[in-house]
C-alpha cells in the first residue's frame, strides 16, 4: 500500500498548498503533531481514523477533493483506481475506510 499512501499524500499536499495552509496548521486541523503530519504528507505513514476524520471535518474544502484524481482523468479511471485501492486493503484498513465514509455521510449537508 506504500504507493497508494504516497499518491494520497500528494493529493493532501496539493490541497493544503491550494488553501495556502502550512503543515503546522494542517497538523492542528488533523489533531496530530507536526512531525506526524509531515510523515503522512511524505507518504511515510498512513493517517488513522481519527486524523482522517479531523481532516475531513475541519479542512476548508469539499472532502471529496482528498480522494479525487486530476481533473483531466475520466470518472472511469477514478473508479478503477478506487477499486484497486480497496482490493488491496486488509480488514483493518477496510474498517478505517468504512468509518471515514460513514463520518463523511453523517456530516454531509443534506
Tab-separated table of C-alpha atoms in Angstrom:
chain	number	residue	atom	x	y	z
A	1	UNK	CA	0.000	0.000	0.000
A	2	UNK	CA	3.040	2.318	0.055
A	3	UNK	CA	2.378	3.573	-3.495
A	4	UNK	CA	-1.255	4.385	-2.675
A	5	UNK	CA	-0.229	6.081	0.555
A	6	UNK	CA	2.253	8.267	-1.341
A	7	UNK	CA	-0.344	9.017	-4.007
A	8	UNK	CA	-2.882	10.073	-1.371
A	9	UNK	CA	-0.288	12.177	0.412
A	10	UNK	CA	0.356	14.066	-2.835
A	11	UNK	CA	-3.363	14.896	-3.002
A	12	UNK	CA	-3.279	16.072	0.598
A	13	UNK	CA	-0.251	18.255	-0.080
A	14	UNK	CA	-1.830	19.784	-3.210
A	15	UNK	CA	-4.990	20.530	-1.282
A	16	UNK	CA	-3.030	22.108	1.580
A	17	UNK	CA	-0.963	24.240	-0.772
A	18	UNK	CA	-4.031	25.320	-2.758
A	19	UNK	CA	-5.524	26.604	0.509
A	20	UNK	CA	-2.246	28.325	1.492
A	21	UNK	CA	-2.093	26.328	4.720
A	22	UNK	CA	1.139	25.463	6.473
A	23	UNK	CA	1.962	21.948	7.585
A	24	UNK	CA	1.663	23.200	11.161
A	25	UNK	CA	-1.897	24.411	10.502
A	26	UNK	CA	-2.751	21.091	8.859
A	27	UNK	CA	-1.359	19.245	11.878
A	28	UNK	CA	-3.630	21.384	14.058
A	29	UNK	CA	-6.610	20.597	11.793
A	30	UNK	CA	-5.708	16.894	11.860
A	31	UNK	CA	-5.238	16.867	15.627
A	32	UNK	CA	-1.739	15.405	15.471
A	33	UNK	CA	1.828	16.531	15.925
A	34	UNK	CA	3.603	18.422	13.180
A	35	UNK	CA	6.060	15.533	12.749
A	36	UNK	CA	3.214	13.035	12.404
A	37	UNK	CA	1.508	15.211	9.788
A	38	UNK	CA	4.784	15.650	7.902
A	39	UNK	CA	5.203	11.860	7.808
A	40	UNK	CA	1.652	11.455	6.499
A	41	UNK	CA	2.186	14.034	3.780
A	42	UNK	CA	5.540	12.460	2.868
A	43	UNK	CA	3.822	9.084	2.482
A	44	UNK	CA	5.867	7.521	5.282
A	45	UNK	CA	2.820	6.730	7.427
A	46	UNK	CA	-0.887	6.384	6.887
A	47	UNK	CA	-3.260	8.514	8.931
A	48	UNK	CA	-5.501	6.753	11.403
A	49	UNK	CA	-9.274	7.044	11.540
A	50	UNK	CA	-9.309	9.993	13.951
A	51	UNK	CA	-6.775	12.014	11.953
A	52	UNK	CA	-8.637	11.402	8.682
A	53	UNK	CA	-11.942	12.283	10.330
A	54	UNK	CA	-10.480	15.508	11.712
A	55	UNK	CA	-9.107	16.476	8.304
A	56	UNK	CA	-12.397	15.713	6.542
A	57	UNK	CA	-14.434	17.631	9.131
A	58	UNK	CA	-12.169	20.655	9.532
A	59	UNK	CA	-10.413	21.221	6.237
A	60	UNK	CA	-11.800	24.273	4.461
A	61	UNK	CA	-12.590	22.213	1.355
A	62	UNK	CA	-15.020	19.703	-0.039
A	63	UNK	CA	-13.894	16.346	1.441
A	64	UNK	CA	-14.189	14.703	-1.975
A	65	UNK	CA	-11.142	16.710	-3.039
A	66	UNK	CA	-8.999	14.486	-0.824
A	67	UNK	CA	-9.915	11.465	-2.895
A	68	UNK	CA	-10.209	12.919	-6.379
A	69	UNK	CA	-7.703	12.346	-9.111
A	70	UNK	CA	-6.540	15.001	-11.559
A	71	UNK	CA	-9.465	16.770	-13.191
A	72	UNK	CA	-8.452	15.662	-16.693
A	73	UNK	CA	-8.942	11.974	-15.863
A	74	UNK	CA	-12.205	10.244	-16.652
A	75	UNK	CA	-14.572	9.099	-13.908
A	76	UNK	CA	-13.981	5.528	-15.083
A	77	UNK	CA	-10.269	5.846	-14.347
A	78	UNK	CA	-11.012	7.212	-10.877
A	79	UNK	CA	-13.456	4.392	-10.214
A	80	UNK	CA	-10.929	1.771	-11.292
A	81	UNK	CA	-8.267	3.376	-9.117
A	82	UNK	CA	-10.555	3.269	-6.083
A	83	UNK	CA	-11.425	-0.376	-6.791
A	84	UNK	CA	-7.710	-1.279	-6.941
A	85	UNK	CA	-7.058	0.517	-3.661
A	86	UNK	CA	-9.958	-1.165	-1.907
A	87	UNK	CA	-8.975	-4.566	-3.262
A	88	UNK	CA	-5.532	-4.191	-1.648
A	89	UNK	CA	-6.935	-3.228	1.769
A	90	UNK	CA	-6.679	-5.648	4.616
A	91	UNK	CA	-9.589	-5.910	7.067
A	92	UNK	CA	-8.231	-3.202	9.389
A	93	UNK	CA	-7.713	-0.796	6.514
A	94	UNK	CA	-11.184	-1.558	5.140
A	95	UNK	CA	-12.719	-0.815	8.543
A	96	UNK	CA	-10.909	2.533	8.508
A	97	UNK	CA	-12.214	3.334	5.019
A	98	UNK	CA	-15.759	2.470	6.045
A	99	UNK	CA	-15.549	4.594	9.214
A	100	UNK	CA	-14.274	7.582	7.252
A	101	UNK	CA	-17.049	7.211	4.670
A	102	UNK	CA	-19.618	6.876	7.445
A	103	UNK	CA	-18.340	10.047	9.121
A	104	UNK	CA	-18.468	11.927	5.824
A	105	UNK	CA	-22.034	10.812	5.186
A	106	UNK	CA	-23.124	11.698	8.727
A	107	UNK	CA	-21.816	15.250	8.419
A	108	UNK	CA	-22.607	15.764	4.730
A	109	UNK	CA	-25.022	18.639	4.070
A	110	UNK	CA	-28.479	17.349	3.275
